[in-house]
Coordinates of C-alpha atoms and ligand atoms in Angstrom, one line a residue:
X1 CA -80.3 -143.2 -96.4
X2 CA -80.3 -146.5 -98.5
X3 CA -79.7 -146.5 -102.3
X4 CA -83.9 -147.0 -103.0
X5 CA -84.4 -144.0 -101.0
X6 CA -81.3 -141.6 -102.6
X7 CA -82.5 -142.6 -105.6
X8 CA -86.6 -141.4 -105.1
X9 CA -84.4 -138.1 -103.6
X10 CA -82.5 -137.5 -106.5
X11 CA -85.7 -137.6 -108.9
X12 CA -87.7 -135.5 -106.6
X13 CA -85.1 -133.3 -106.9
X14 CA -85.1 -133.2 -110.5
X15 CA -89.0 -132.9 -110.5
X16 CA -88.9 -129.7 -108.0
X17 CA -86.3 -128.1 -110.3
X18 CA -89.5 -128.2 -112.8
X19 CA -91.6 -126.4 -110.2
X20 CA -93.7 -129.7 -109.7
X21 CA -95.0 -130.7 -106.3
X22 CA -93.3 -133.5 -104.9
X23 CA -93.5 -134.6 -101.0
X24 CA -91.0 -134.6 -98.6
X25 CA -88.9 -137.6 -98.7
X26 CA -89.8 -137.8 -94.5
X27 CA -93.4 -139.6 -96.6
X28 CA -91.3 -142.0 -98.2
X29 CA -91.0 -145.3 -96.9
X30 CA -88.5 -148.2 -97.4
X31 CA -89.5 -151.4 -99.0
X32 CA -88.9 -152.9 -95.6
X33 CA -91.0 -150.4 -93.6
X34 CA -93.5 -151.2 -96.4
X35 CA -92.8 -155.0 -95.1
X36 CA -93.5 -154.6 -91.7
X37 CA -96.9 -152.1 -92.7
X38 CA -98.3 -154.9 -94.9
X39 CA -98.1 -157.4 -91.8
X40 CA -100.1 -155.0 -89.4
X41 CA -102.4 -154.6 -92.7
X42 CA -102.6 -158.9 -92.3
X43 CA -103.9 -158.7 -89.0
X44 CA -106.1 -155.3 -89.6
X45 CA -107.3 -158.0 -92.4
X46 CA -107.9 -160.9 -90.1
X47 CA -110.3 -158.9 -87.4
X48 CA -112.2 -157.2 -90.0
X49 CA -112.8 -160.3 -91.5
X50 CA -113.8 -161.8 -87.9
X51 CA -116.3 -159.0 -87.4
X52 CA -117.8 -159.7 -90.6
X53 CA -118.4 -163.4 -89.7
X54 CA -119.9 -162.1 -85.9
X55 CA -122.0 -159.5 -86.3
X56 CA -125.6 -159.5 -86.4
X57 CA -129.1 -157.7 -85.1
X58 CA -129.0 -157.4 -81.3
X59 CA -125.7 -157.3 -80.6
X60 CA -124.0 -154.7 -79.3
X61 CA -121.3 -152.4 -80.2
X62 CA -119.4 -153.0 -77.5
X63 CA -119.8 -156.6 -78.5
X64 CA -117.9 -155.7 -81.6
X65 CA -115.1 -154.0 -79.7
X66 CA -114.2 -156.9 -77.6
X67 CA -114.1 -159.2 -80.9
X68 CA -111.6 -156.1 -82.2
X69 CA -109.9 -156.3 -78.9
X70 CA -109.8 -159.8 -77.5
X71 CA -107.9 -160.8 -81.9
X72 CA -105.7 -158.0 -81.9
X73 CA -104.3 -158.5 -78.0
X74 CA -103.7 -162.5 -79.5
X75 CA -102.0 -161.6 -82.2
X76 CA -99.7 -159.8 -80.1
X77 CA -100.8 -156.8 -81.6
X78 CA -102.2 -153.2 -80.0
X79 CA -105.5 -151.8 -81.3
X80 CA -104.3 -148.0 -82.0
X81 CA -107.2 -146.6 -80.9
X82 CA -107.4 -147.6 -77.5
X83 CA -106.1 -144.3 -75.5
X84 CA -105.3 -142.5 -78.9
X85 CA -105.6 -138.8 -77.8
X86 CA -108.0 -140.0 -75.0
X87 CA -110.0 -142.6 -77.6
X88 CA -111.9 -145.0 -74.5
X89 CA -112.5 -147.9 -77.1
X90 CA -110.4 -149.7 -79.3
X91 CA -112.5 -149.8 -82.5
X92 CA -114.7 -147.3 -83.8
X93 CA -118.2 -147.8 -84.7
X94 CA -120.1 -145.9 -86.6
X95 CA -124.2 -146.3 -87.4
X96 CA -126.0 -144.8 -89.7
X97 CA -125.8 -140.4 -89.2
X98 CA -122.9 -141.4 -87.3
X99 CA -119.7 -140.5 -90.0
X100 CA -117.2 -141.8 -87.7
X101 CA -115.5 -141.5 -85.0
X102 CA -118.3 -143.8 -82.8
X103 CA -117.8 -145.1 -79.7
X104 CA -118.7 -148.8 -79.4
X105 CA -121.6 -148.8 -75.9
X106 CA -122.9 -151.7 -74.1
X107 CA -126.6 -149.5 -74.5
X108 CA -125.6 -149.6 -78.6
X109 CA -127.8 -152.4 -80.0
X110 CA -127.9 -153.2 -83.9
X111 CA -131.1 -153.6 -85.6
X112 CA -132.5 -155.0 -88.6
X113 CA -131.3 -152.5 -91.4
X114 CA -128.8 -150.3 -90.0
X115 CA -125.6 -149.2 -91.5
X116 CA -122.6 -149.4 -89.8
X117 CA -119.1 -148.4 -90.0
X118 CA -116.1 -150.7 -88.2
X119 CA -112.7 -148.7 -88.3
X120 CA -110.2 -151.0 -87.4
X121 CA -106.1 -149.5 -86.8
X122 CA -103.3 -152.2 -85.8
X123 CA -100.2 -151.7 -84.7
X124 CA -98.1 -154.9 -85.1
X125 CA -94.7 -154.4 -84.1
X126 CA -94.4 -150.8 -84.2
X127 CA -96.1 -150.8 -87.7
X128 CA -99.7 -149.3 -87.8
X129 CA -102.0 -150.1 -91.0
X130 CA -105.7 -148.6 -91.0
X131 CA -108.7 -150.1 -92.6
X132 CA -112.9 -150.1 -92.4
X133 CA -115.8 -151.2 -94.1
X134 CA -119.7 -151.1 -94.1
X135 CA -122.1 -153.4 -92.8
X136 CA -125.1 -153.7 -93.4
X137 CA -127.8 -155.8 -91.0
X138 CA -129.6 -157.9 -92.6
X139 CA -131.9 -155.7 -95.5
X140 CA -131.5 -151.6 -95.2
X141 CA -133.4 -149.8 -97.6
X142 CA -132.9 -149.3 -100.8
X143 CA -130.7 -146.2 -100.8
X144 CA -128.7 -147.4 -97.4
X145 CA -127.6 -150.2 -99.9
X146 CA -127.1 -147.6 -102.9
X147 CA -124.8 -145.1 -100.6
X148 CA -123.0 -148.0 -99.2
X149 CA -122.1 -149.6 -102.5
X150 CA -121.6 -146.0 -104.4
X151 CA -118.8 -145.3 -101.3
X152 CA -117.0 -148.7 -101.6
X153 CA -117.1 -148.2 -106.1
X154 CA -115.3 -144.9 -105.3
X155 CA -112.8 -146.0 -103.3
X156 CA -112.2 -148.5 -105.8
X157 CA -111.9 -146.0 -108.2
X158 CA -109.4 -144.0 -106.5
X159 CA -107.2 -146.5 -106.3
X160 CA -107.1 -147.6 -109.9
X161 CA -106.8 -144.1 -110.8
X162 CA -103.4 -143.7 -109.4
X163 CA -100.5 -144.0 -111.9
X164 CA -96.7 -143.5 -109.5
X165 CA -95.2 -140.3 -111.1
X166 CA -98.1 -139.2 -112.7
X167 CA -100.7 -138.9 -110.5
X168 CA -101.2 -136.0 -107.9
X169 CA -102.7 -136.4 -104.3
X170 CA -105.7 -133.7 -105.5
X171 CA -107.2 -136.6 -107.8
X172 CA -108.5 -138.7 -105.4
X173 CA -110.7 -136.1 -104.4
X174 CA -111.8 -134.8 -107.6
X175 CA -113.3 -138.8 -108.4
X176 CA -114.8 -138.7 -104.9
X177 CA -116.6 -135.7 -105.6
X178 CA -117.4 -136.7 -109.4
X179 CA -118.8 -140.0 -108.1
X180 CA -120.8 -138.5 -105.1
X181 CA -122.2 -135.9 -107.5
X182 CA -123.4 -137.8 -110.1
X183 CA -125.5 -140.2 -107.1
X184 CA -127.2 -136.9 -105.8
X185 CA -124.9 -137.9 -102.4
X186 CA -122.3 -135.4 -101.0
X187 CA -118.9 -135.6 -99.7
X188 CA -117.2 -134.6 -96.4
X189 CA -115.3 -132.1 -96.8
X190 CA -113.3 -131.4 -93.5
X191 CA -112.4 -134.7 -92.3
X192 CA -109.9 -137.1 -94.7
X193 CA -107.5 -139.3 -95.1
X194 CA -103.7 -139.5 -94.0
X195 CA -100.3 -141.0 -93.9
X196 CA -100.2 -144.0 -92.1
X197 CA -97.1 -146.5 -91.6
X198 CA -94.7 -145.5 -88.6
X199 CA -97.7 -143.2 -86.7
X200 CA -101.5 -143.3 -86.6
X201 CA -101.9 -140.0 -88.9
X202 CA -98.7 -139.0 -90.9
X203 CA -98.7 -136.6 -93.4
X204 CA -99.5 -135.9 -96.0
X205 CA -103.6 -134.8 -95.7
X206 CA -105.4 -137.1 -98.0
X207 CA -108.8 -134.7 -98.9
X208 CA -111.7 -136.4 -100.7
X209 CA -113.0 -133.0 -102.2
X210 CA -109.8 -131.9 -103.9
X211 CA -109.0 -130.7 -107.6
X212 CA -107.5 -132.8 -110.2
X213 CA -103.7 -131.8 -110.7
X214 CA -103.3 -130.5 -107.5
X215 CA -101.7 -131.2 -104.3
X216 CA -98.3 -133.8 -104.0
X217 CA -97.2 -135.6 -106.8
X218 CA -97.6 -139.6 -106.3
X219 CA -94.5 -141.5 -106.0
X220 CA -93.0 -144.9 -104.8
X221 CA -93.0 -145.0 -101.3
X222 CA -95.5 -143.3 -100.1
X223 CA -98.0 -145.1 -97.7
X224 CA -101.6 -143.4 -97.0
X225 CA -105.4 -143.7 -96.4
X226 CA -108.5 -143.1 -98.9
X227 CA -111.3 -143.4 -96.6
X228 CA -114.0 -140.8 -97.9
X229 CA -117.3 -140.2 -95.8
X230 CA -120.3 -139.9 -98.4
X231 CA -123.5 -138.7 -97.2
X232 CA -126.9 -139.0 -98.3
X233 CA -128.0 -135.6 -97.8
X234 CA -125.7 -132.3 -97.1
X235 CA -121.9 -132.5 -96.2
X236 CA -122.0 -130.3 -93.1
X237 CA -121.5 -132.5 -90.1
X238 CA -120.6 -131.9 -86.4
X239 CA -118.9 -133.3 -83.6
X240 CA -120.7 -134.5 -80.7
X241 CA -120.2 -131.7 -77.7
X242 CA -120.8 -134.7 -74.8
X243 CA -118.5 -137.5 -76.3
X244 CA -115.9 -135.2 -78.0
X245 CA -115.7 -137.9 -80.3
X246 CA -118.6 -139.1 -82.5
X247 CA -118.9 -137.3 -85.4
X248 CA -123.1 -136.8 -86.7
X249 CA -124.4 -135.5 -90.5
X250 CA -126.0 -132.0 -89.6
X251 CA -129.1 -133.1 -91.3
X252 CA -129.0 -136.3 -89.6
X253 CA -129.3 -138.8 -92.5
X254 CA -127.0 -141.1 -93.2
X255 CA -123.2 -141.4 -93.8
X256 CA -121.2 -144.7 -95.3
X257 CA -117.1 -144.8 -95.6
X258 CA -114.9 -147.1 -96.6
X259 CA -111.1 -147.1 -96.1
X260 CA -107.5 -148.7 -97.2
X261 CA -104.4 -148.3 -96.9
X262 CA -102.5 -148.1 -99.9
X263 CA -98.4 -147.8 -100.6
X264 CA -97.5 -146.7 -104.1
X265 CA -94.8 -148.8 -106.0
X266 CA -92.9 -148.3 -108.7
X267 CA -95.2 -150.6 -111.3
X268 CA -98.4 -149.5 -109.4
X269 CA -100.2 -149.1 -106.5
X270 CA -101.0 -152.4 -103.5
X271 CA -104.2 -152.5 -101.1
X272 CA -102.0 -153.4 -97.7
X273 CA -105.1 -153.6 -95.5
X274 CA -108.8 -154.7 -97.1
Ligands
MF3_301 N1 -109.2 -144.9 -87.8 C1 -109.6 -143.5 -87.9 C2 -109.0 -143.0 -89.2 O1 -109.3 -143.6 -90.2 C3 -109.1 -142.7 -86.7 C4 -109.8 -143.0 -85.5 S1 -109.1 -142.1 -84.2 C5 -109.8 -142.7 -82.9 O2 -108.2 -142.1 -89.3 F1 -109.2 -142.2 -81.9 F2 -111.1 -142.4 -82.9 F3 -109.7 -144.0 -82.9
CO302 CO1 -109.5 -145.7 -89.9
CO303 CO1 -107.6 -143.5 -91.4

């Protein structure tokens, strides 16, 4: 173990001595690892970026997956979810009821005010970073554009929330469920976010409808994913029985999320995939 790391050890130490929660030093990363995560997080970057330039009504979503595809394969990169636990695509795509989890289709066609979800993963030697954001085609209505922009604020929020040392992991789900709340929108409550760095999903279990004060303390090192689901009706959703994939609201209306991946510092917090 390098001096960084013995030194985050020996403070944890301290801190579990005082019966705080601190995380297992197997979720604390080296400055290099962190290296090598923000240039996956450059790439993650450059195709999300790309599909924001491309997509339109009346294309496909299987369109969109070969623009994922054919920029990651030249950046000699892999898109993670291609074959992850039996994934068939490489993106996922996500419209409207759909929460996420979507599986781009030729018969998938975008129309004039959809929403839509593109969750882009990248692994760039051996480094994976995690990222997605909302589209919208062309107008939606009015509150399509509301939960869209209430889901990217509170992401926003969560990450200026988080003070190293102070903060706790249950936070970031107490804002998410403050923020929903007072829109009249709802959060999803079994599906969150996740270490991310060295493997697709790492620990720890990042939940968007936790309690302040609870959960891991936040310290230097760590690398994870806020990526909470915010619905416009009920939380209760369900996975599709055909696909085994695509995750659907229960009630059917619709779903927006947005997703980073952040690493804590010592003097703060830094977005490593937009
Ligand atoms: N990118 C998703 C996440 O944010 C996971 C997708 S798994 C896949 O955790 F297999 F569907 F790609
Ligand atoms: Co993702
Ligand atoms: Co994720």
């Amino acid at each position: 173990m390098n001096s960084e790391l013995e030194e985050i050890k020996k403070k944890l130490e301290e801190l579990k001595a005082q019966h705080i929660l601190v995380p297992k030093m197997s979720m604390i990363k080296t400055k290099e690892q962190i290296d090598g995560i923000r240039e996956a997080g450059l790439i993650n970057t450059g195709i999300l970026d790309t599909v924001s330039l491309q997509i339109h009504a009346g294309m496909s979503t299987e369109e969109i997956n070969t623009i994922v595809h054919n920029y990651t394969i030249s950046h000699n990169a892999i898109p993670a979810p291609l074959n992850y636990e039996g994934f068939p695509k490489s993106v996922c795509t996500s419209i409207n009821d759909v929460v996420c989890h979507g599986i781009p289709s030729k018969k998938e066609i975008l129309k004039e005010g959809d929403i839509i979800n593109v969750d882009v993963t990248t692994i760039y030697k051996g480094y994976y970073a995690d990222a997605s954001r909302m589209f919208i085609i062309g107008k939606a209505k009015p509150i399509a554009e509301k939960l869209v922009r209430v889901t990217k604020e509170m992401l926003d929020e969560c990450v200026k929330s988080i003070i190293p040392w102070k903060s706790h992991l249950g936070d970031i789900g107490e804002i998410c469920t403050r923020i929903a709340r007072r829109n009249g929108f709802s959060v999803v409550e079994n599906i969150g976010g996740h270490g991310v760095g060295l493997d697709f999903h790492e620990d720890p279990y990042v939940s968007h409808v936790a309690k302040a004060h609870t959960g891991v303390l936040l310290v230097p090192g760590m690398v994870f994913t806020i990526e909470p689901m915010v619905n416009e009706g009920r939380s209760g959703v369900y996975q599709d029985l055909f696909d085994g994939w695509t995750v659907r609201t229960i009630d059917h209306k619709l779903s927006a999320q947005w997703e980073y991946t952040i690493a804590v510092k010592e003097d703060g917090i830094e977005i490593l995939t937009h």
